[in-house]
Coordinates of C-alpha atoms and ligand atoms in Angstrom, one line a residue:
M8 CA 2.9 -3.8 15.5
K9 CA 5.5 -4.2 18.3
W10 CA 8.5 -6.0 16.8
K11 CA 10.7 -8.1 19.0
Y12 CA 13.4 -7.7 16.4
P13 CA 12.8 -4.6 14.3
L14 CA 14.7 -4.2 11.0
S15 CA 16.4 -1.1 12.2
D16 CA 16.5 0.9 15.4
I17 CA 18.0 4.2 16.5
D18 CA 20.8 4.8 18.9
L19 CA 19.7 8.0 20.6
G20 CA 20.8 9.1 24.1
R21 CA 21.5 11.9 26.5
A22 CA 24.0 13.6 24.3
E23 CA 21.4 14.1 21.5
E24 CA 18.9 15.3 24.1
R25 CA 21.4 17.9 25.4
E26 CA 22.4 19.2 22.0
V27 CA 18.8 19.5 20.8
L28 CA 17.9 21.3 24.0
K29 CA 20.7 23.8 23.4
V30 CA 19.4 24.5 19.9
L31 CA 15.9 25.1 21.3
Q32 CA 17.3 27.4 24.0
S33 CA 19.4 29.3 21.4
G34 CA 16.3 30.7 19.7
W35 CA 17.6 29.9 16.1
L36 CA 16.1 26.8 14.5
S37 CA 16.6 27.1 10.7
T38 CA 20.0 26.5 9.0
G39 CA 22.6 28.4 10.9
P40 CA 25.7 28.0 13.1
V41 CA 25.1 24.4 14.2
T42 CA 24.6 23.3 10.6
D43 CA 28.0 25.1 9.8
R44 CA 29.6 22.9 12.5
F45 CA 27.9 19.8 11.2
E46 CA 29.0 20.5 7.7
R47 CA 32.6 21.1 8.8
A48 CA 32.6 17.9 10.9
F49 CA 31.2 15.8 8.0
S50 CA 33.7 17.3 5.6
D51 CA 36.5 16.3 7.9
F52 CA 35.1 12.9 8.3
L53 CA 35.2 12.5 4.5
G54 CA 38.7 13.7 4.3
G55 CA 38.0 17.4 3.5
G56 CA 35.9 19.1 0.8
E57 CA 32.6 20.9 0.7
A58 CA 29.7 19.5 2.6
I59 CA 26.3 21.0 2.2
A60 CA 23.6 19.7 4.6
V61 CA 20.1 19.6 3.3
S62 CA 16.5 18.5 4.2
N63 CA 16.8 14.8 3.1
G64 CA 18.7 12.4 0.9
T65 CA 16.4 12.8 -2.0
A66 CA 16.9 16.6 -2.0
A67 CA 20.7 15.9 -1.9
L68 CA 20.4 13.7 -5.0
H69 CA 18.2 16.3 -6.8
L70 CA 20.6 19.1 -5.9
A71 CA 23.7 17.1 -7.1
L72 CA 22.0 16.3 -10.4
A73 CA 20.6 19.9 -10.8
A74 CA 24.1 21.4 -10.0
L75 CA 25.4 19.4 -13.0
G76 CA 22.9 21.2 -15.1
L77 CA 20.9 18.1 -16.1
K78 CA 17.8 18.7 -18.1
E79 CA 15.2 17.2 -20.5
G80 CA 16.9 15.3 -23.3
D81 CA 19.8 14.2 -21.1
E82 CA 20.3 10.7 -19.8
V83 CA 21.7 9.4 -16.5
I84 CA 22.9 5.8 -16.1
L85 CA 22.0 4.3 -12.7
P86 CA 20.9 1.0 -11.1
S87 CA 17.3 -0.1 -10.9
F88 CA 18.1 -2.1 -7.8
T89 CA 17.9 0.8 -5.5
F90 CA 15.4 2.8 -3.5
V91 CA 13.1 4.7 -5.9
A92 CA 14.4 8.1 -4.6
T93 CA 17.7 7.6 -6.6
A94 CA 15.7 7.4 -9.9
N95 CA 13.0 10.0 -8.9
A96 CA 15.7 12.5 -8.4
V97 CA 16.7 12.0 -12.0
L98 CA 13.1 12.6 -13.1
Y99 CA 12.9 15.9 -11.2
T100 CA 15.6 17.3 -13.5
G101 CA 13.7 16.2 -16.6
A102 CA 16.5 13.8 -17.6
K103 CA 15.8 10.2 -18.5
P104 CA 16.9 7.4 -16.1
V105 CA 18.7 4.7 -18.1
F106 CA 19.0 1.6 -15.9
A107 CA 22.0 -0.7 -15.8
D108 CA 21.9 -4.2 -14.4
I109 CA 23.7 -5.4 -11.2
L110 CA 26.7 -7.7 -11.1
G111 CA 25.1 -10.8 -9.8
H112 CA 24.1 -12.8 -6.7
H113 CA 27.5 -12.3 -5.0
N114 CA 27.5 -8.5 -5.5
L115 CA 24.3 -6.5 -5.8
N116 CA 25.9 -3.4 -7.0
I117 CA 25.8 -1.9 -10.5
S118 CA 27.9 -3.6 -13.1
P119 CA 30.6 -1.4 -14.8
T120 CA 30.3 -3.4 -18.0
E121 CA 26.5 -2.6 -18.0
I122 CA 27.3 1.1 -17.4
E123 CA 29.6 1.2 -20.4
N124 CA 27.1 -0.6 -22.6
R125 CA 24.4 2.0 -21.9
I126 CA 26.4 5.1 -22.7
S127 CA 25.0 7.2 -25.5
K128 CA 25.5 10.7 -26.9
R129 CA 22.8 11.8 -24.5
T130 CA 24.5 10.4 -21.3
K131 CA 25.4 13.2 -19.0
A132 CA 26.1 11.4 -15.7
I133 CA 26.7 8.1 -14.0
L134 CA 24.9 7.6 -10.7
V135 CA 25.9 4.6 -8.6
M136 CA 24.5 3.4 -5.3
H137 CA 26.5 1.5 -2.7
Y138 CA 24.0 -1.2 -1.8
G139 CA 23.9 -1.9 1.9
G140 CA 27.1 0.1 2.3
Y141 CA 29.2 -2.3 0.3
P142 CA 31.2 -0.1 -2.1
C143 CA 30.6 -0.2 -5.9
D144 CA 33.6 -0.8 -8.1
M145 CA 34.4 2.9 -8.1
G146 CA 37.7 2.3 -9.9
A147 CA 35.9 0.9 -12.9
A148 CA 33.1 3.4 -12.8
L149 CA 35.6 6.3 -12.7
K150 CA 37.7 4.9 -15.5
I151 CA 34.6 4.7 -17.7
A152 CA 33.5 8.2 -16.6
K153 CA 36.9 9.6 -17.5
R154 CA 36.9 7.9 -20.9
Y155 CA 33.6 9.6 -21.8
G156 CA 34.1 12.8 -19.8
L157 CA 31.2 12.1 -17.4
P158 CA 30.7 13.0 -13.7
V159 CA 30.0 10.2 -11.2
I160 CA 27.5 10.8 -8.5
E161 CA 27.5 8.4 -5.5
D162 CA 24.3 7.7 -3.8
A163 CA 25.9 7.0 -0.4
A164 CA 22.6 6.9 1.5
H165 CA 23.6 3.4 2.8
A166 CA 27.3 4.0 3.1
P167 CA 28.4 6.6 5.6
G168 CA 31.7 5.4 6.9
S169 CA 32.2 2.8 4.2
E170 CA 35.7 2.9 2.6
Y171 CA 36.7 2.2 -1.0
R172 CA 40.5 1.7 -1.3
G173 CA 41.2 3.9 1.7
K174 CA 38.7 6.7 0.7
R175 CA 35.3 7.2 2.2
C176 CA 32.3 6.4 0.0
G177 CA 30.7 9.6 -1.0
A178 CA 34.1 11.3 -1.5
V179 CA 35.3 9.2 -4.3
G180 CA 33.2 10.4 -7.2
T181 CA 32.3 14.0 -8.4
L182 CA 29.5 14.4 -5.9
G183 CA 28.4 12.2 -3.0
C184 CA 24.9 12.2 -1.5
F185 CA 23.9 11.0 2.0
S186 CA 20.6 10.4 3.8
F187 CA 20.0 10.7 7.5
F188 CA 16.5 9.2 7.5
S189 CA 15.5 7.4 10.6
N190 CA 16.5 3.9 9.4
K191 CA 20.0 5.0 8.3
N192 CA 23.4 4.5 10.1
L193 CA 23.5 8.2 11.0
V194 CA 20.0 9.5 12.0
T195 CA 18.6 13.0 12.1
G196 CA 14.9 12.1 11.5
E197 CA 15.0 13.6 8.1
G198 CA 18.1 15.0 6.6
G199 CA 20.8 14.6 3.9
L200 CA 24.0 16.0 2.7
V201 CA 25.9 16.7 -0.6
F202 CA 29.7 16.4 -0.6
T203 CA 32.0 17.5 -3.3
K204 CA 35.6 18.7 -3.7
D205 CA 34.5 20.8 -6.7
R206 CA 34.1 24.4 -5.4
T207 CA 31.9 25.5 -8.3
L208 CA 29.5 22.6 -7.9
A209 CA 29.4 23.2 -4.1
E210 CA 28.5 26.8 -4.6
R211 CA 25.7 25.8 -7.0
V212 CA 24.4 23.2 -4.5
R213 CA 24.6 25.7 -1.6
T214 CA 22.7 28.4 -3.6
M215 CA 20.1 26.0 -4.9
R216 CA 19.5 24.6 -1.4
S217 CA 17.8 27.9 -0.6
H218 CA 15.8 29.2 -3.6
G219 CA 18.9 30.3 -5.5
M220 CA 19.8 32.9 -2.9
K221 CA 23.5 33.4 -2.2
A222 CA 22.8 34.0 1.5
L223 CA 20.7 32.4 4.2
S224 CA 18.4 34.1 6.7
W225 CA 21.1 33.4 9.2
D226 CA 23.5 35.7 7.2
K227 CA 20.9 38.4 7.1
F228 CA 20.2 38.0 10.8
R229 CA 23.9 38.6 11.4
G230 CA 23.7 41.7 9.3
H231 CA 25.8 40.3 6.4
L232 CA 23.2 41.0 3.7
S233 CA 19.9 42.9 3.3
S234 CA 18.8 42.2 -0.3
Y235 CA 19.5 39.5 -2.8
D236 CA 19.3 38.5 -6.5
I237 CA 18.4 35.1 -8.0
E238 CA 20.6 33.8 -10.8
L239 CA 19.7 30.1 -10.5
L240 CA 16.4 28.3 -9.9
G241 CA 16.6 26.8 -6.4
Y242 CA 14.4 25.0 -3.9
N243 CA 13.8 25.0 -0.2
Y244 CA 15.9 22.1 0.8
R245 CA 17.3 23.6 4.0
I246 CA 18.1 21.5 7.1
T247 CA 17.1 22.7 10.6
E248 CA 19.5 23.3 13.5
V249 CA 17.7 20.5 15.4
Q250 CA 18.6 18.0 12.7
S251 CA 22.2 19.3 12.5
A252 CA 22.6 19.0 16.3
L253 CA 21.5 15.4 16.1
G254 CA 23.9 14.8 13.2
L255 CA 26.9 16.1 15.1
V256 CA 26.3 13.7 17.9
Q257 CA 25.4 10.8 15.6
L258 CA 28.6 11.4 13.5
K259 CA 30.7 10.8 16.7
K260 CA 28.9 7.5 17.2
L261 CA 29.1 6.4 13.6
E262 CA 32.3 4.4 13.4
R263 CA 31.7 2.6 16.7
N264 CA 28.2 1.7 15.5
N265 CA 29.4 0.6 12.1
R266 CA 31.9 -1.7 13.9
K267 CA 29.1 -3.2 15.9
R268 CA 27.1 -3.8 12.7
R269 CA 30.2 -5.5 11.3
R270 CA 30.5 -7.9 14.2
L271 CA 26.8 -8.7 13.9
V272 CA 27.2 -9.4 10.2
G273 CA 30.0 -11.8 11.2
V274 CA 27.6 -13.7 13.4
Y275 CA 25.0 -13.8 10.7
R276 CA 27.5 -15.1 8.2
R277 CA 28.7 -17.8 10.6
E278 CA 25.2 -18.9 11.4
F279 CA 24.1 -19.2 7.8
E280 CA 27.4 -20.8 6.6
D281 CA 25.8 -24.3 6.4
S282 CA 22.4 -23.3 5.0
S283 CA 21.7 -24.8 1.6
M284 CA 18.6 -22.6 1.1
I285 CA 20.1 -19.2 1.9
F286 CA 22.8 -17.5 -0.2
L287 CA 24.7 -14.6 1.2
P288 CA 25.7 -11.8 -1.1
F289 CA 28.9 -9.7 -0.4
V290 CA 30.5 -12.5 1.7
D291 CA 33.9 -11.6 0.4
F292 CA 33.4 -8.0 1.6
E293 CA 35.3 -7.7 4.9
G294 CA 36.4 -4.3 5.9
P295 CA 35.5 -0.9 7.2
Y296 CA 32.0 -0.6 5.7
S297 CA 28.7 0.7 7.1
Y298 CA 27.0 -2.7 7.0
H299 CA 23.7 -0.8 6.6
L300 CA 21.6 -3.9 5.4
F301 CA 21.9 -7.6 5.8
P302 CA 20.5 -9.1 2.6
I303 CA 19.9 -12.8 2.0
L304 CA 18.9 -14.5 -1.2
I305 CA 16.5 -17.5 -1.4
R306 CA 18.5 -20.1 -3.3
S307 CA 15.9 -22.7 -4.1
G308 CA 14.1 -23.3 -7.4
S309 CA 12.8 -20.9 -10.0
Q310 CA 12.5 -17.1 -9.4
V311 CA 8.7 -17.5 -9.0
R312 CA 9.1 -20.2 -6.4
A313 CA 11.8 -18.3 -4.6
A314 CA 9.6 -15.2 -4.5
S315 CA 6.7 -17.1 -3.0
L316 CA 9.0 -18.8 -0.4
R317 CA 10.5 -15.5 0.4
D318 CA 7.1 -13.9 1.0
Q319 CA 6.1 -16.8 3.1
L320 CA 9.3 -16.5 5.1
I321 CA 8.7 -12.8 5.7
R322 CA 5.1 -13.6 6.9
S323 CA 6.3 -16.4 9.2
L324 CA 9.0 -14.2 10.7
K325 CA 6.4 -11.5 11.4
D326 CA 4.5 -14.0 13.6
W327 CA 7.7 -14.4 15.7
G328 CA 8.1 -10.6 15.9
I329 CA 11.0 -10.5 13.5
Q330 CA 10.7 -7.8 10.9
A331 CA 12.1 -8.5 7.4
S332 CA 11.8 -6.5 4.3
I333 CA 12.6 -6.4 0.6
H334 CA 15.4 -4.1 -0.6
Y335 CA 14.4 -3.6 -3.4
P336 CA 11.7 -4.1 -6.0
P337 CA 13.3 -3.0 -9.3
V338 CA 12.5 0.7 -10.1
H339 CA 12.2 0.1 -13.8
L340 CA 9.1 -2.1 -13.3
F341 CA 7.1 0.4 -11.2
T342 CA 4.0 1.6 -13.1
L343 CA 5.3 5.1 -13.4
Y344 CA 8.5 4.0 -15.0
R345 CA 6.8 1.4 -17.3
E346 CA 4.3 4.0 -18.5
Q347 CA 6.6 6.9 -18.9
F348 CA 9.6 5.1 -20.5
G349 CA 8.1 1.8 -21.8
Y350 CA 10.4 -0.2 -19.5
K351 CA 9.5 -3.9 -19.4
T352 CA 10.2 -7.2 -17.6
G353 CA 13.3 -8.9 -19.1
M354 CA 15.2 -5.7 -19.5
L355 CA 17.5 -6.2 -16.6
P356 CA 17.6 -10.0 -16.0
M357 CA 19.9 -10.0 -12.9
T358 CA 18.2 -7.2 -11.1
E359 CA 14.8 -8.8 -11.8
E360 CA 15.9 -12.2 -10.6
V361 CA 17.6 -11.0 -7.5
S362 CA 14.7 -8.8 -6.6
Q363 CA 12.5 -12.0 -6.5
R364 CA 15.0 -13.8 -4.2
V365 CA 16.2 -11.0 -1.9
M366 CA 15.1 -10.1 1.6
T367 CA 16.7 -8.2 4.4
L368 CA 17.0 -9.2 8.1
P369 CA 17.2 -7.0 11.2
L370 CA 20.6 -5.2 11.6
H371 CA 21.3 -2.2 13.9
P372 CA 23.7 -1.4 16.6
R373 CA 21.2 -2.0 19.4
M374 CA 21.2 -5.7 18.6
N375 CA 23.6 -8.2 20.1
A376 CA 25.0 -11.6 18.9
T377 CA 22.3 -13.5 20.7
D378 CA 19.6 -11.6 18.8
V379 CA 21.3 -12.6 15.6
E380 CA 21.5 -16.2 16.7
Q381 CA 17.7 -16.2 17.6
I382 CA 16.8 -14.7 14.2
T383 CA 19.0 -17.1 12.2
Q384 CA 17.7 -20.0 14.2
K385 CA 14.1 -19.1 13.3
V386 CA 14.9 -18.5 9.6
K387 CA 16.7 -21.9 9.5
E388 CA 13.8 -23.6 11.2
I389 CA 11.3 -22.2 8.7
V390 CA 13.4 -22.9 5.6
K391 CA 14.1 -26.5 6.7
R392 CA 10.4 -27.2 6.2
W393 CA 10.8 -26.3 2.5
S394 CA 13.1 -29.2 1.6
Ligands
PLP405 C1 19.6 4.3 -1.6 C2 18.8 5.5 -1.2 N1 18.9 6.6 -1.9 C3 18.2 7.7 -1.5 C4 17.4 7.7 -0.4 C5 16.6 8.9 0.0 O1 16.9 9.5 1.2 P1 15.7 10.2 2.0 O2 14.7 9.3 2.5 O3 16.5 10.9 3.1 O4 15.1 11.2 1.1 C6 17.3 6.5 0.4 C7 16.5 6.5 1.6 O5 15.8 5.7 2.0 C8 18.0 5.4 0.0 O6 18.0 4.2 0.7

């Protein structure tokens, strides 16, 4: 399928080609000096701390949770309105995902009141996700966390460059996790990163990234170590130098591209202002965010009718070469989660209702205002036939 307007697109150019070529010519491809540079640059970007680049965002989440020592019998509170990776990472540790509802139509992020209501003796961590790059209420989440002595992990996969009260998302909680998958704001194909200001946690993440070894092959190559011991179960979640080289260039472009996305969101908002069928979440969010997704909610009728209209709209847009998607079906209603934990419909009313009404429209820095006008025009034309 060749989309006229794909949901996301990558801004890759000569600089990326040059830096990747340099890596290939260097003869060292696995985690090494370019990754060191990428980690330092990302840490600076987040205001200083420990940045550990890994193979993907899911691995970043798994390592963050594993570094906190989560295990069977523990519980983690998180949103169900997220990509399944957020919750799967909890399952990898053996802990139980305890889902909290979102705030509402205007704000699709986890509700702090819901977080607090779900805290039990078994709760060991709070895991929040900044939907579309719009920051969660971190002030409230951190207050609750402090009251119960819990760490807060930020799934900042959507939020590189987003700011919460002057701090970068991913650097506000105990640990922050990023994804550099191909549809993200900063792209390395596959890739991810864990950020923390806690040196002990950082050391654990770094060690667990590579089988529990304290040193990498790169260190051995440089003659820094010849043997090793394993104190901690680790994984192979290493990133390659090719990915890190892409990451370094992409990081330089990130703020400019986020500003482009912000302008495009401005056009979307203006174009949909008068639509009685389309509701826009996060309209009062205006600031330095990553604007990763552009979600809309179908306003009309019951949830069931909204879902059917939404699916029709996605199909009709496809005929016009416009790619739309659903971010997200609720995780707690996936078969695996229903069967393993007995989760049922009705458990998270707002998440369930929004997931029936939500869809996302194309948003990426290679678009321009005219593209947005064309897309909104088509959407408005189709939804007009409903009334
Ligand atoms: C919210 C969220 N969390 C985690 C991930 C997982 O990242 P990755 O695909 O790099 O493993 C994604 C990626 O799509 C995501 O959107």
